[in-house]
C-alpha positions as a Markdown table, in Angstrom:
| # | Residue | x | y | z |
|---|---|---|---|---|
| 1 | Met | 0.0 | 0.0 | -0.1 |
| 2 | Lys | 0.8 | 3.2 | -0.7 |
| 3 | Ala | 2.1 | 6.2 | 1.8 |
| 4 | Leu | 0.7 | 9.2 | 0.7 |
| 5 | Val | -0.5 | 11.4 | -2.0 |
| 6 | Val | -0.9 | 15.1 | -2.3 |
| 7 | Met | -3.1 | 17.1 | -4.3 |
| 8 | Pro | -2.3 | 20.6 | -4.1 |
| 9 | Glu | -4.5 | 20.7 | -8.0 |
| 10 | His | -7.1 | 18.6 | -8.4 |
| 11 | Gly | -6.8 | 16.7 | -10.8 |
| 12 | Glu | -6.5 | 13.1 | -11.8 |
| 13 | Leu | -5.6 | 10.7 | -8.4 |
| 14 | Pro | -3.3 | 7.9 | -9.3 |
| 15 | Lys | -5.1 | 4.3 | -9.3 |
| 16 | Gly | -4.2 | 2.6 | -6.1 |
| 17 | Ala | -4.7 | 2.9 | -2.9 |
| 18 | Tyr | -3.3 | 4.6 | 0.4 |
| 19 | Gln | -2.7 | 4.4 | 3.8 |
| 20 | Thr | -3.1 | 8.4 | 3.8 |
| 21 | Ala | -3.8 | 10.9 | 1.3 |
| 22 | Val | -3.8 | 14.7 | 1.3 |
| 23 | Val | -6.1 | 15.9 | -0.2 |
| 24 | Pro | -8.8 | 18.5 | -1.7 |
| 25 | Pro | -12.1 | 18.3 | -0.5 |
| 26 | Ser | -13.4 | 16.7 | -3.7 |
| 27 | Ala | -11.5 | 14.0 | -4.3 |
| 28 | Val | -11.9 | 10.7 | -4.7 |
| 29 | Val | -9.3 | 8.3 | -3.7 |
| 30 | Thr | -9.2 | 4.8 | -1.6 |
| 31 | Ala | -7.5 | 5.6 | 1.3 |
| 32 | Lys | -7.3 | 4.1 | 4.7 |
| 33 | Gln | -6.8 | 8.1 | 6.4 |
| 34 | Thr | -8.1 | 10.6 | 4.4 |
| 35 | Val | -7.0 | 14.1 | 5.2 |
| 36 | Thr | -8.2 | 16.9 | 3.5 |
| 37 | Tyr | -7.5 | 20.6 | 3.1 |
| 38 | Gly | -9.1 | 23.8 | 2.4 |
| 39 | Leu | -10.6 | 26.6 | 3.3 |
| 40 | Gly | -14.1 | 25.3 | 4.4 |
| 41 | Ala | -14.7 | 24.4 | 8.0 |
| 42 | Gln | -15.6 | 20.4 | 6.8 |
| 43 | Asn | -11.9 | 19.7 | 5.8 |
| 44 | Thr | -10.0 | 18.1 | 7.8 |
| 45 | Val | -7.0 | 21.1 | 8.3 |
| 46 | Thr | -8.3 | 24.2 | 7.9 |
| 47 | Leu | -7.4 | 27.6 | 8.5 |
| 48 | Ser | -9.0 | 29.6 | 11.5 |
| 49 | Ser | -7.8 | 32.8 | 11.1 |
| 50 | Arg | -5.8 | 35.4 | 10.3 |
| 51 | Ser | -3.6 | 38.4 | 11.6 |
| 52 | Gly | -1.0 | 40.8 | 10.9 |
| 53 | Asp | 1.4 | 37.9 | 12.2 |
| 54 | Gly | 0.4 | 34.8 | 10.1 |
| 55 | Trp | -2.2 | 32.7 | 10.1 |
| 56 | Leu | -3.8 | 29.3 | 12.1 |
| 57 | Leu | -4.5 | 26.4 | 11.4 |
| 58 | Ser | -7.0 | 24.3 | 12.8 |
| 59 | Leu | -6.9 | 20.7 | 12.6 |
| 60 | Gln | -10.4 | 19.7 | 12.6 |
| 61 | Arg | -10.3 | 16.3 | 12.9 |
| 62 | Asp | -7.6 | 13.4 | 15.0 |
| 63 | Ile | -5.1 | 12.2 | 12.5 |
| 64 | Val | -2.6 | 9.5 | 13.0 |
| 65 | Thr | 1.0 | 10.2 | 11.2 |
| 66 | Leu | 2.6 | 7.6 | 8.9 |
| 67 | Asp | 5.0 | 6.4 | 11.9 |
| 68 | Gly | 1.9 | 5.9 | 14.2 |
| 69 | Lys | 1.5 | 9.0 | 16.3 |
| 70 | Arg | -2.3 | 10.5 | 17.2 |
| 71 | Leu | -2.4 | 14.5 | 17.0 |
| 72 | Glu | -5.4 | 15.7 | 18.0 |
| 73 | Arg | -7.6 | 18.6 | 17.4 |
| 74 | Gln | -5.3 | 21.5 | 17.9 |
| 75 | Glu | -4.8 | 25.4 | 16.5 |
| 76 | Ile | -0.7 | 25.9 | 15.0 |
| 77 | Pro | 0.9 | 28.8 | 14.4 |
| 78 | Leu | 1.7 | 29.2 | 10.6 |
| 79 | Pro | 3.1 | 32.3 | 8.9 |
| 80 | Pro | 1.6 | 34.5 | 6.7 |
| 81 | Leu | 0.7 | 32.6 | 3.4 |
| 82 | Ser | 0.5 | 34.2 | -0.2 |
| 83 | Lys | -1.5 | 31.3 | -1.4 |
| 84 | Pro | -3.0 | 29.5 | 1.5 |
| 85 | Glu | -4.7 | 26.3 | 0.0 |
| 86 | Ile | -1.4 | 25.1 | -1.5 |
| 87 | Ala | -0.1 | 26.3 | 1.8 |
| 88 | Leu | -2.6 | 23.7 | 3.8 |
| 89 | Ala | -1.5 | 21.0 | 1.3 |
| 90 | Ala | 1.9 | 21.4 | 2.4 |
| 91 | Ala | 1.1 | 21.3 | 5.7 |
| 92 | Gly | -1.2 | 18.7 | 6.0 |
| 93 | Ala | 1.4 | 16.4 | 4.1 |
| 94 | Leu | 4.1 | 17.7 | 6.4 |
| 95 | Leu | 2.3 | 16.9 | 10.4 |
| 96 | Val | 1.4 | 13.3 | 8.8 |
| 97 | Val | 5.1 | 12.6 | 7.5 |
| 98 | Gly | 6.0 | 13.8 | 11.4 |
| 99 | Cys | 6.7 | 17.3 | 11.3 |
| 100 | Pro | 5.6 | 18.0 | 15.1 |
| 101 | Pro | 3.1 | 20.8 | 14.9 |
| 102 | Asp | 5.5 | 23.2 | 17.4 |
| 103 | Lys | 8.0 | 22.8 | 14.4 |
| 104 | Leu | 5.7 | 23.3 | 11.3 |
| 105 | Tyr | 6.0 | 27.5 | 11.2 |
| 106 | Glu | 9.8 | 27.4 | 10.8 |
| 107 | Ala | 9.3 | 24.3 | 8.3 |
| 108 | Met | 6.5 | 26.5 | 6.6 |
| 109 | Leu | 8.5 | 29.5 | 6.1 |
| 110 | Pro | 9.5 | 28.9 | 2.6 |
| 111 | Leu | 6.4 | 28.8 | 1.1 |
| 112 | Thr | 5.8 | 32.6 | 2.4 |
């Protein structure tokens, strides 16, 4: 089973089953865990607020990292983002592959 698929721009998904898929909510994918991202409140990874200092990512549901750690619902500070939806895809992928939530701000700085 493949470990991860990330689709920042929705298109045709590769066929197959995935352990975890980080996808926009409109994507159709077969996965043990699906982590959706976007600006709507129904997504697993979304933004809850914006300020001059940056954004707050809202993890709306618990997710399990590829190494089996459970991340509980929480808000995580992010730097100011120029392309929020692409940054949310990257943030979701980083969290799934094991980036600790308290290190996500620094990991996202290249996307600002």
